XYZ file of C-alpha atoms in Angstrom:
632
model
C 0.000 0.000 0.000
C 1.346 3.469 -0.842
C 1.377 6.533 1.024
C -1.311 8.334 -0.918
C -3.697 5.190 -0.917
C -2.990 5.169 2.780
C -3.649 8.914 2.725
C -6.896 8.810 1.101
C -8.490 5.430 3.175
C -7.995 7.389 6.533
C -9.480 10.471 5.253
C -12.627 8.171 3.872
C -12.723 6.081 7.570
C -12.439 9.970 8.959
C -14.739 11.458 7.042
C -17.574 8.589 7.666
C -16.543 8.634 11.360
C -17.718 12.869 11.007
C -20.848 12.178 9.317
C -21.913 8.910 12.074
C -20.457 11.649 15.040
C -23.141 14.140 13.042
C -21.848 16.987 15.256
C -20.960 18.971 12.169
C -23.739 19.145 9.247
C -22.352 16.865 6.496
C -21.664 19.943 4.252
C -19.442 20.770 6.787
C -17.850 17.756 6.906
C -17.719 17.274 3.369
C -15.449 20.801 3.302
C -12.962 19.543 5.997
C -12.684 16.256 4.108
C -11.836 18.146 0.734
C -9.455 20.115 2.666
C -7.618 17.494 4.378
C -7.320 15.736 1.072
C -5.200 19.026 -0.323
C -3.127 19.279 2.341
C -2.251 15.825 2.604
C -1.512 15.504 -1.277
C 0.823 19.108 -0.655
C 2.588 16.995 2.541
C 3.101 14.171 0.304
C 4.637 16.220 -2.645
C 2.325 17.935 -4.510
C 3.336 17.039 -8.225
C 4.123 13.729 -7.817
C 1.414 12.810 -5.901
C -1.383 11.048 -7.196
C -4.405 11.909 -4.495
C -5.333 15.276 -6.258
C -4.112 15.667 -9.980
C -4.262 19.358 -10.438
C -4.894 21.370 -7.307
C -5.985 24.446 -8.971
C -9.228 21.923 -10.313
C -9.690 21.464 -6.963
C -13.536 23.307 -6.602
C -14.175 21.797 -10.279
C -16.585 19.446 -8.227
C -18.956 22.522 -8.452
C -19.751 22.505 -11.591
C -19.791 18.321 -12.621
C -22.664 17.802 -14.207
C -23.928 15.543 -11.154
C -24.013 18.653 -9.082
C -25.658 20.495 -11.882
C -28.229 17.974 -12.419
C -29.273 17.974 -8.774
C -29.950 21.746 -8.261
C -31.993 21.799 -11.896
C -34.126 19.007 -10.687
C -35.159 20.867 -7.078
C -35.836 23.510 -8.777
C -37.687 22.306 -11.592
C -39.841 20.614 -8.368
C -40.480 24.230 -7.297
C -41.992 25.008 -11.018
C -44.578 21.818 -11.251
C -45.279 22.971 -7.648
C -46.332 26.290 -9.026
C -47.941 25.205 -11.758
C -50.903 23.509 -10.131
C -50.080 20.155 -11.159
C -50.196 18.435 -7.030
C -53.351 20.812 -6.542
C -55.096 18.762 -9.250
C -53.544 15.630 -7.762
C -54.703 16.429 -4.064
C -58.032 17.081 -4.830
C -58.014 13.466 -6.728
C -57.042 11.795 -3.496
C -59.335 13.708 -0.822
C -62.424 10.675 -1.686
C -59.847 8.008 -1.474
C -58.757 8.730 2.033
C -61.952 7.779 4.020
C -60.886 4.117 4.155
C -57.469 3.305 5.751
C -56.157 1.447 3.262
C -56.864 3.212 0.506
C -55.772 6.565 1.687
C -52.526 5.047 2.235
C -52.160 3.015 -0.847
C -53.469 6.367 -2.430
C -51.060 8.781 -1.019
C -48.375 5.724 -1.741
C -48.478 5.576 -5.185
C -49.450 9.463 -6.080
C -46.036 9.992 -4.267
C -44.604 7.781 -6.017
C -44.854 8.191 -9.506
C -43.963 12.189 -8.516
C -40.283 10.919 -6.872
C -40.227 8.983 -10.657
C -40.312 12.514 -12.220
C -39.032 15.225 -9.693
C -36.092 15.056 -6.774
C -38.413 12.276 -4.058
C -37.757 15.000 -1.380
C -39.344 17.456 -3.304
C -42.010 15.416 -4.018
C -42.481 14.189 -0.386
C -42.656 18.011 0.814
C -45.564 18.305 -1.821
C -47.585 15.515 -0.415
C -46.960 16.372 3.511
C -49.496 18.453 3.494
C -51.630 16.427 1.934
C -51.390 13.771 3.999
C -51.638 15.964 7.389
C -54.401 17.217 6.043
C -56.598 14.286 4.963
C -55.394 12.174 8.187
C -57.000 14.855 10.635
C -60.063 15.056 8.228
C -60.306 11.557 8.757
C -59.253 11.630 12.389
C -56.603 9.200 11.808
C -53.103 9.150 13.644
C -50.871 10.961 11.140
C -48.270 8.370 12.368
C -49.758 5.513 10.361
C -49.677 7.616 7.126
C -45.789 9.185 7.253
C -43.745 6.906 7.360
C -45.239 4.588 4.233
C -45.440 8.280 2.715
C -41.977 8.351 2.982
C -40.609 5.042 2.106
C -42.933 5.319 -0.737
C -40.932 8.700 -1.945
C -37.716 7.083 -1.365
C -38.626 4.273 -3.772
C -40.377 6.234 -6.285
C -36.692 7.792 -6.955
C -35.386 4.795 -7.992
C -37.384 4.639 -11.271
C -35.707 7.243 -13.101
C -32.500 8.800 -13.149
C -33.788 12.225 -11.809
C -35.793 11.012 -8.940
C -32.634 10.430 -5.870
C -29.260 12.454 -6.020
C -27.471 8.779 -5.961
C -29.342 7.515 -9.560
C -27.883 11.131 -10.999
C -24.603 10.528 -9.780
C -24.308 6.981 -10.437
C -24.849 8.332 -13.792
C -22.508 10.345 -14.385
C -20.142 8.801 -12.670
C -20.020 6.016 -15.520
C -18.821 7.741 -18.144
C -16.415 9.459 -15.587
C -14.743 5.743 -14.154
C -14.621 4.034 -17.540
C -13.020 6.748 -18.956
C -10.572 6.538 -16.346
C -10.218 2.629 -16.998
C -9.605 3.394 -20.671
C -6.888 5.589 -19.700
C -4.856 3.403 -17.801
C -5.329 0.725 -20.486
C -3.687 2.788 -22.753
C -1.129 4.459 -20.693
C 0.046 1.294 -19.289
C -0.834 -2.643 -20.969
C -0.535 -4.337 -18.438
C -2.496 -2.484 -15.550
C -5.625 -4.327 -14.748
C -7.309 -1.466 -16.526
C -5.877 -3.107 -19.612
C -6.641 -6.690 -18.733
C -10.318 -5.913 -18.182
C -10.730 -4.592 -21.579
C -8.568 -7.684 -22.917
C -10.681 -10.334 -20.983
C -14.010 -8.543 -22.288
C -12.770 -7.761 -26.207
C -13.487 -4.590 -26.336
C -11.463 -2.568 -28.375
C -10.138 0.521 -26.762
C -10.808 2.681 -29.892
C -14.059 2.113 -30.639
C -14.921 2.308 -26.942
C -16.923 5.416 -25.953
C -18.425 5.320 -22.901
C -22.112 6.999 -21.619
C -23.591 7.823 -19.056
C -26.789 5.845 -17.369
C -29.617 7.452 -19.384
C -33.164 9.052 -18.020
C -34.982 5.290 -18.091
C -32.002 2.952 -17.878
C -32.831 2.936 -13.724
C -36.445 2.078 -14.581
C -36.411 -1.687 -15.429
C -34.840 -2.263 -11.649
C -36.442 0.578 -9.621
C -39.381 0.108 -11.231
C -40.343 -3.083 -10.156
C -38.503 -2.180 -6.859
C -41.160 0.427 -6.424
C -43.532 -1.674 -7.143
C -43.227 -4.677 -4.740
C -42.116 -1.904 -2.425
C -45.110 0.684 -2.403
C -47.494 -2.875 -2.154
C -45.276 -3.852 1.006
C -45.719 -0.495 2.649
C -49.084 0.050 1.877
C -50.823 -3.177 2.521
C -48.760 -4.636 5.168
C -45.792 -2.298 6.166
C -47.562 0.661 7.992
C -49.303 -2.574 10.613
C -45.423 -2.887 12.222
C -45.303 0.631 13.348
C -45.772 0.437 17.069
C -48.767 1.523 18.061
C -47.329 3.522 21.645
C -45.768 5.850 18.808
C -48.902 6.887 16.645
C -49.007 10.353 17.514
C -53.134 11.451 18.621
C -55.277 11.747 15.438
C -55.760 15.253 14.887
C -52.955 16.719 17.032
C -50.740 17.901 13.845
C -52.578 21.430 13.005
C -51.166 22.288 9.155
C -52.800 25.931 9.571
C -53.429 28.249 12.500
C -55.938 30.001 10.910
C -58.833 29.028 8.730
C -61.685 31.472 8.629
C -60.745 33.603 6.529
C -63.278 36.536 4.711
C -62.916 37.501 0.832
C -65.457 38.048 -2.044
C -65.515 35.815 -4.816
C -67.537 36.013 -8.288
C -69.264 33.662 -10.363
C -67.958 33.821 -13.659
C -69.800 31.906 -16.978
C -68.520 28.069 -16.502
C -68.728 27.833 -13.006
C -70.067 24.784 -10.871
C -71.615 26.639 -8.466
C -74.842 27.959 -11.167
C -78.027 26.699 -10.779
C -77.046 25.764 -7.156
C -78.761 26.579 -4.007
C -76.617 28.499 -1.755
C -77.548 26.314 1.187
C -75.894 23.396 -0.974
C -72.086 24.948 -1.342
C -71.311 24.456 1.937
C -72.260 20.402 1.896
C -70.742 20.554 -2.526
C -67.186 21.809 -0.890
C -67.245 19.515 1.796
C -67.331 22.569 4.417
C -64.417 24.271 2.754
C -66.286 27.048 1.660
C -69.503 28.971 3.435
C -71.365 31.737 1.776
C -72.121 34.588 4.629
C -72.785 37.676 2.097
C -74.567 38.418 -0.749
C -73.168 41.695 -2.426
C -75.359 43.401 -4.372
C -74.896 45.510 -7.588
C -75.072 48.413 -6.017
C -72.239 47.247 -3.397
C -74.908 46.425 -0.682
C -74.124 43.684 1.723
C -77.175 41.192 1.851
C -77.634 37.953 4.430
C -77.819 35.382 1.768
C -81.400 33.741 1.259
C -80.397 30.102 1.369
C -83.026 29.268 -1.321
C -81.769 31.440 -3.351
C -80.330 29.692 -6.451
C -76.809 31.125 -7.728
C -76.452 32.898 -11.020
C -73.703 34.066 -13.677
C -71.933 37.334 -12.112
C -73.364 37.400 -8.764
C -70.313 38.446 -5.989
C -70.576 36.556 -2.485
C -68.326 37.220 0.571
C -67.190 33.530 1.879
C -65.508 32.172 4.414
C -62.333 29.765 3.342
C -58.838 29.387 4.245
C -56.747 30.902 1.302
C -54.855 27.634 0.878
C -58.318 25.402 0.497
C -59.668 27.997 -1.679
C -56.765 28.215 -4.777
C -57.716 24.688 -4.765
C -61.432 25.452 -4.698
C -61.149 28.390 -7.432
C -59.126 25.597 -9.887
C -62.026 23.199 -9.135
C -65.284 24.724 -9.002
C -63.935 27.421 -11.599
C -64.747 30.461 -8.909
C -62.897 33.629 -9.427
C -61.702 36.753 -7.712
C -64.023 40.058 -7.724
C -62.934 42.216 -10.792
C -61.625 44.968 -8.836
C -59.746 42.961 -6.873
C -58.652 40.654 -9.756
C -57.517 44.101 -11.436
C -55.765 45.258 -8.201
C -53.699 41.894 -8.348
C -52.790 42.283 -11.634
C -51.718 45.611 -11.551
C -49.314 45.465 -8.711
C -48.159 41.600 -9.878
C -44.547 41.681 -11.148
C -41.179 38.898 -10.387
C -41.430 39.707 -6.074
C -44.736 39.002 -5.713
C -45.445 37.267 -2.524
C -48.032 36.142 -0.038
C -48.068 37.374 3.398
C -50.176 36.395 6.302
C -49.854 39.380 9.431
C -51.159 39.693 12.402
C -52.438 43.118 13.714
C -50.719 43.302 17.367
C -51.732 45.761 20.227
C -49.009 48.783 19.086
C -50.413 48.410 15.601
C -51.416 52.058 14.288
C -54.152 49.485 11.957
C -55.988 48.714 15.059
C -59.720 50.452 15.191
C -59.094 51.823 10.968
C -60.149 50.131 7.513
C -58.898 49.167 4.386
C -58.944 52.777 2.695
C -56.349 53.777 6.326
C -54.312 50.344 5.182
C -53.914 51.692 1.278
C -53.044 55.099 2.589
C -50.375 54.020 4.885
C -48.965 51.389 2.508
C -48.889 53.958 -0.715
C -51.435 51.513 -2.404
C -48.477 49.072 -2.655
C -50.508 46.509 -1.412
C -53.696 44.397 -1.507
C -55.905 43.299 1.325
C -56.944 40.011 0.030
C -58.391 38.499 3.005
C -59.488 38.984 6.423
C -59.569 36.566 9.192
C -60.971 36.999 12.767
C -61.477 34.575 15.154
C -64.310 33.569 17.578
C -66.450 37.020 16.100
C -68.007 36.804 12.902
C -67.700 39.423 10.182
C -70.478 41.011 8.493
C -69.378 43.707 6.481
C -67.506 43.972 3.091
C -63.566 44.091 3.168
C -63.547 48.219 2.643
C -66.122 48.523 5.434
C -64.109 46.167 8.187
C -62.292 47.959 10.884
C -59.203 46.327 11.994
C -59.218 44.400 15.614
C -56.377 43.494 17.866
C -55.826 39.306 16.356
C -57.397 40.353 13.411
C -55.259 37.803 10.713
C -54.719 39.848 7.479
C -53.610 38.257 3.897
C -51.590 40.745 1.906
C -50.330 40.120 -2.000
C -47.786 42.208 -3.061
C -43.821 42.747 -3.636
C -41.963 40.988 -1.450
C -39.525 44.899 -0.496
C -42.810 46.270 0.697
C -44.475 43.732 2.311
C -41.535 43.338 4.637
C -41.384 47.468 4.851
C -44.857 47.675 5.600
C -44.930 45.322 7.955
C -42.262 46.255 10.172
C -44.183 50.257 9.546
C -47.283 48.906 10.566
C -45.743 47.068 13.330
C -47.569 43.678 12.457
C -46.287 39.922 13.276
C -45.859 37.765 10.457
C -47.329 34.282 10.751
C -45.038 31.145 9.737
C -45.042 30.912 6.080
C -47.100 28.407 3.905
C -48.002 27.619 0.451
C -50.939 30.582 -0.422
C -51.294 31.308 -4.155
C -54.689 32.877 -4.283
C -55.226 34.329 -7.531
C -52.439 32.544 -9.445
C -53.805 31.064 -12.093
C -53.040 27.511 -12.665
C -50.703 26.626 -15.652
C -50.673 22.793 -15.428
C -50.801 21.668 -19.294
C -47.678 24.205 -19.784
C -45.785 23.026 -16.938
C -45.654 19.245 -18.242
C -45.300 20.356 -21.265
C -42.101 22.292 -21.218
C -41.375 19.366 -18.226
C -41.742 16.429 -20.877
C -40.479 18.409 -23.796
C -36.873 18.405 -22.119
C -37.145 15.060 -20.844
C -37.396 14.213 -24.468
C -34.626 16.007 -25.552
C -32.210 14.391 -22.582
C -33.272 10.834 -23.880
C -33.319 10.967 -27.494
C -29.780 12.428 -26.556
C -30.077 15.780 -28.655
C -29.225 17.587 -25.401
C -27.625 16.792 -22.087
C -29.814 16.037 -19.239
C -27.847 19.013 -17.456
C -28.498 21.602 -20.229
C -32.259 20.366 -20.825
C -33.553 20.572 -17.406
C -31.614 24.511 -17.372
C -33.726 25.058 -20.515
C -36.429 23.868 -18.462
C -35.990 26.034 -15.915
C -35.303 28.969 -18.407
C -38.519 28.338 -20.092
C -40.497 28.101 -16.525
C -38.977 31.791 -15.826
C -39.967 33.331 -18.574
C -43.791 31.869 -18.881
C -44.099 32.983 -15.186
C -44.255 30.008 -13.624
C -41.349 29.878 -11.373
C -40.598 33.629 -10.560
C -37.249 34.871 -10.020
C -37.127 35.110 -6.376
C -38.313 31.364 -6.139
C -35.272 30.033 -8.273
C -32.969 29.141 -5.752
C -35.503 28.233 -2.717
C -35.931 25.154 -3.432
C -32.118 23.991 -3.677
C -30.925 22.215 -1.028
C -27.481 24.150 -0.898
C -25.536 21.582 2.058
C -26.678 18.470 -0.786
C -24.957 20.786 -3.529
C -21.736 21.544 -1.151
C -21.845 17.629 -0.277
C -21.084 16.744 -3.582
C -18.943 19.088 -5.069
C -16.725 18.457 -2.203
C -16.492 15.184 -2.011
C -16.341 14.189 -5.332
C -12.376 15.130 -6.042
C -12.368 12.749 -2.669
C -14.139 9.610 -4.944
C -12.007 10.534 -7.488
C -9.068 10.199 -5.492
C -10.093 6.631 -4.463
C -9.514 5.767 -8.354
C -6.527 8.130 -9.184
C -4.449 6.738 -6.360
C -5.688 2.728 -6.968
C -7.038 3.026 -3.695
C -10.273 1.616 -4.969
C -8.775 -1.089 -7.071
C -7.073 -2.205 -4.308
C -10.312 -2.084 -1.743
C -11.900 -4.338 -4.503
C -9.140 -6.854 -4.880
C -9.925 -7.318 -1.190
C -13.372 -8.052 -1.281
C -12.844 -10.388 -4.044
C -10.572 -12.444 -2.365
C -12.507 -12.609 1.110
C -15.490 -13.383 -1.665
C -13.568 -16.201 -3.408
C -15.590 -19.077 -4.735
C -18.618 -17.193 -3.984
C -21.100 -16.755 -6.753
C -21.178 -13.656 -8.453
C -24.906 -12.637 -7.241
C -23.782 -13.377 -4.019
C -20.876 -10.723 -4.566
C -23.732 -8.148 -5.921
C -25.962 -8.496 -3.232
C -23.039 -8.355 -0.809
C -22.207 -5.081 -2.676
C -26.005 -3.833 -2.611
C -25.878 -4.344 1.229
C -22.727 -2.461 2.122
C -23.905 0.262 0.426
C -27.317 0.194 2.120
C -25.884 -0.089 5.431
C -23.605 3.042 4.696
C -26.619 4.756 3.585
C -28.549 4.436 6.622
C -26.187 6.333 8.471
C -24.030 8.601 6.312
C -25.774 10.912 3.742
C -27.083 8.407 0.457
C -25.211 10.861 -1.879
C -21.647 10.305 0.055
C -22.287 6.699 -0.111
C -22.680 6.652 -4.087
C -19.581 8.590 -4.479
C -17.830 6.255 -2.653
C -18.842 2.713 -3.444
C -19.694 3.453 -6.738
C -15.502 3.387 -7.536
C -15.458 0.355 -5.531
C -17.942 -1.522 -7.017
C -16.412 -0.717 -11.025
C -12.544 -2.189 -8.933
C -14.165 -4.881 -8.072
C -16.218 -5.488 -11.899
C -12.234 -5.088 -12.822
C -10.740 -7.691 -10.702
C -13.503 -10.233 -11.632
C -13.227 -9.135 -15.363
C -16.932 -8.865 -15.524
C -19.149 -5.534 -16.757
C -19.316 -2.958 -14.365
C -22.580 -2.169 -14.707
C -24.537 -4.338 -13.171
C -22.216 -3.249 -9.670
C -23.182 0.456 -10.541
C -26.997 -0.361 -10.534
C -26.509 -2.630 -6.970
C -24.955 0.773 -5.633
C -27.450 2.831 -7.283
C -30.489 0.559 -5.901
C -28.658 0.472 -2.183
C -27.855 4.040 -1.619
C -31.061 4.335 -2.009
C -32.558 2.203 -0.028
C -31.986 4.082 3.429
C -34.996 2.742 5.905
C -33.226 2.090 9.350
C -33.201 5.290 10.461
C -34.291 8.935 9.998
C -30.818 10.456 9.425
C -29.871 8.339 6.545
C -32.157 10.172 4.281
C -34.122 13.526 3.781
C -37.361 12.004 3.418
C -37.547 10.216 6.698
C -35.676 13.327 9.046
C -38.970 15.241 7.189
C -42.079 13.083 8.821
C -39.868 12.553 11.942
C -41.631 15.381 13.855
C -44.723 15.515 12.265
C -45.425 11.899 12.497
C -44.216 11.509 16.021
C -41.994 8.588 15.233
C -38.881 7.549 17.845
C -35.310 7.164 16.294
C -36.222 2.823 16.766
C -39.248 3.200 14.859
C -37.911 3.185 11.374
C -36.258 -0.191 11.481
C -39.027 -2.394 12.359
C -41.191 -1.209 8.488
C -37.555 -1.103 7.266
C -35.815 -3.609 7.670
C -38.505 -6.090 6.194
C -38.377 -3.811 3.165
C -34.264 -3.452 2.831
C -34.523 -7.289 2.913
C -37.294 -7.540 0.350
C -35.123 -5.185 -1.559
C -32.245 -7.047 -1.228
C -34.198 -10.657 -2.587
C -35.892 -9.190 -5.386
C -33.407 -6.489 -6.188
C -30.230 -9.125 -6.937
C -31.778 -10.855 -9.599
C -33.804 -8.323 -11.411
C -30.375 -6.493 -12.010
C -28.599 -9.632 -13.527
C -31.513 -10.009 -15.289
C -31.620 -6.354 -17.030
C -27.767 -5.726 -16.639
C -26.192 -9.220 -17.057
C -22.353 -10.160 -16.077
């Protein structure tokens, strides 16, 4: 063993002993780790050592296209968000959730097939609310419902190459290792690099590797998901201990949900030729008509008889979230004024705001035309929400209360101004996108349009999904000031830093030599044997170290020890791919289940009893559907 593959295995058994310890953040970690590996390859003489090639490519990590490929797909999940597409979904589920099963089989498989086309922890944050939502509806422990929501996001990423960090880097990271391999075949003939490609016939020439494309993951993950969502959903959720189902009801999305606006009844809409004593029971009490308002701009108590018509204007009583959903699906609309109020002050900072009017509050005991004054017309009252009194006036007739919940559109600068002037509290931010029109059909559109071009190979998969997210800016759907929310910056620093630390493993041999090892304590075994051995490791390093780390370091492994056996590599990358994945033991091993953690109520020891069935069902089924689609 040599001083720089000496070098580089104590920074690796370091750097995993930081990220178990998990008193640093793993970004963190990640930094001192690319660090350490510098200053060790300066002790052991810069140029002629062999742990970091070219020192001033050192930060080159942040821009491989792995790291690329991750931040375009989080915030391509913020676009689809946007566009309306898991409103449509959600309101899809709501009748499937009054029988156990189904709601969680539901909420399973919707989750899903979203991890198959978005980042699964994007997709998981989508369907929280969902799922806290329909479980207190239902008065059902939000505990039974998590955690299968979560597994279920997990394996949903395994179908394509976008859905999990590890499928993208596995990725690229095989076009990266075999053209390493076919360098040191033709640098030096008799390096095992060399003897691979002799032992396989492939001629070095014609030999141009790829990387894994968008659907190569899906034969595997696919069925993966599959048996996996079933397992979870029919039988899975019954080993959660019951001690740890948190009290139906007890996780409150939304602290406030009476709020008061005006709506109009445009040509189209569901609500014609209805009573107005039947809305409340049609919405499934998410909306209640309090107001008629008149032509004239008189407030009216509304004659429950009375049967709705084209153009009249009710004030209702909805929560802002529950109602984009309800304008999208009973095709309700904003009053004009208000809709031309929006309009007029919407530009790139938009935002939604949700105050409350405290005691020092100069709003207290003044209206709407006092709010416009003070604010320079800069904003727009959108909603008013008071609790335990009801309201009975129009929005420009309501004076302002102490508690008194307002809901204000407008730029993002002077909502923040004019709250801190009005000395209001702002409430904990959620998703509110009243009066943003939904823009579903161009969403998938531009979505599937560069998922096209990535496969067919006429672009990239890096520079489609940034045309993607060009396309999204400039239609509107993800404004500027969203673009970078949704990236999960510590996952981007993970990977750019450690992935001059994987390629160290190969530059030095170090990983050639870790795989020599395994083969011979492996000796005689068969080869699936040696693949699910593989698949294992790699799923036990992923339920305690981040699942990204893990891929960057066995997936160099696992293409040493495809060497050393002289067999294809690829079949090694996809039992890496499928186990750093596969993290179910525990909440820290991946995003998805350190998300439900708290809002399902679950202990640290809860996550192995559903996951350690499934990691072994994985395991079984996994092993030969990869020699089957990616034989020896």
């Amino acid at each position: 063993m040599t001083h720089d593959q000496l070098a580089i295995l104590c920074i690796i058994i370091i750097t995993f002993s930081l990220f178990i310890w998990s008193k640093w953040r793993y970004d963190i970690v990640s930094i001192i780790a690319l660090c350490t590996l510098f200053i060790m390859d300066q002790v052991l003489g810069g140029e002629t050592s062999t742990l970091i090639m070219d020192p001033s490519n050192i930060f080159l990590g942040f821009g491989h296209p792995a790291v690329i490929t991750v931040a375009a797909v989080l915030i391509i999940s913020r676009a689809l968000r946007n566009s309306g597409v898991v409103d449509v979904i959600s309101r899809q589920i709501m009748p499937l959730s009054k029988y156990q099963t189904a709601h969680i089989s539901s909420l399973s498989a919707v989750v899903s097939i979203f991890s198959a086309i978005m980042n699964n922890v994007g997709a998981l944050a989508l369907m929280l609310p969902v799922a806290l939502k329909t479980s207190a509806k239902q008065k059902r422990s939000p505990s039974v419902i998590l955690m299968p929501l979560a597994f279920a996001s997990i394996l949903g990423g395994m179908i394509t190459m976008i859905g999990t960090p590890p499928n993208i880097i596995i990725s690229t990271l095989r076009k990266t290792l075999y053209l390493e391999l076919k360098t040191q075949a033709i640098e030096n003939n008799t390096s095992p690099a060399a003897k691979y490609f002799d032992a396989r016939n492939i001629d070095l020439e014609q030999f141009h590797p790829e990387v894994f494309g968008m659907l190569d993951f899906s034969p595997v993950g696919g069925i993966i998901a599959i048996i996996g969502v079933l397992f979870v959903a029919l039988i899975g959720w019954k080993l959660i201990p019951k001690e740890s189902f948190k009290k139906a009801g007890a996780e409150s999305m939304f602290s406030i949900d009476e709020y008061i606006t005006e709506i109009r009844i445009p040509k189209g809409c569901a609500f014609i030729n209805r009573k107005i004593s039947e809305i409340e029971k049609y919405t499934e009490d998410r909306l209640t008509i309090i107001r008629y308002i008149a032509q004239n701009g008189k407030i009216y108590p509304p004659q429950h008889d009375r049967i709705i018509e084209e153009e009249d204007i009710f004030q209702i009583q909805a929560d802002p979230v529950d109602l984009k959903l309800m304008m999208d699906e009973y095709g309700l609309r904003l009053t004009k004024k208000m809709r031309e109020r929006i309009d007029h002050l919407k530009d790139d900072g938009t935002a939604f705001k949700e105050v409350l009017i405290i005691p020092d509050s100069p709003l207290v005991n003044r209206n709407r035309t006092y709010f416009r004054r003070r604010t320079s017309n800069s904003l727009t009252l959108m909603a008013v929400a008071r609790q335990g009194k009801p309201i009975r006036k129009r929005l420009g007739d309501v004076i302002f209360h102490v508690g008194d919940v307002l809901l204000l559109q407008g730029n993002i600068g002077n909502l923040d101004d004019n709250i801190s002037s009005l000395n209001m509290a702002p409430l904990a931010q959620r998703e509110v996108q009243v009066g943003v029109f939904s823009r579903i059909s161009l969403a998938l559109l531009i979505f599937v349009s560069a998922i096209v071009l990535s496969m067919s190979g006429m672009l990239p998969t890096t520079l489609a999904f940034v045309g993607a997210i060009l396309l999204y800016i400039f239609t509107g759907i993800l404004p500027i000031r969203e673009l970078y929310q949704n990236v999960d910056w510590p996952i981007i620093v993970l990977l750019a830093a450690m992935i001059p630390v994987s390629d160290a493993l190969q530059t030095t041999g170090s990983s050639q030599l870790i795989a020599e090892f395994m083969v011979g304590i492996t000796d005689g075994l068969p080869n699936a044997i040696i693949l699910a051995i593989i698949m294992v490791l790699t799923m036990s390093l992923s339920d305690i170290i981040n699942n990204a780390a893990t891929a960057l370091i066995m997936a160099p492994i696992s293409v040493g020890i495809a060497v050393s056996m002289g067999v294809s590599a690829d079949p090694f990358l996809m039992a890496v791919a499928v186990g750093a994945s596969c993290a179910f033991l525990t909440p820290i091993g991946h995003q998805c289940n350190a998300l439900i953690l708290g809002p399902g109520g679950y202990k640290f020891s809860d996550y192995w009893r559903m996951g350690l069935p499934l990691e072994i069902i994985i395991v079984i089924a996994g092993t030969p559907l990869i020699l089957y689609f990616w034989p020896f």
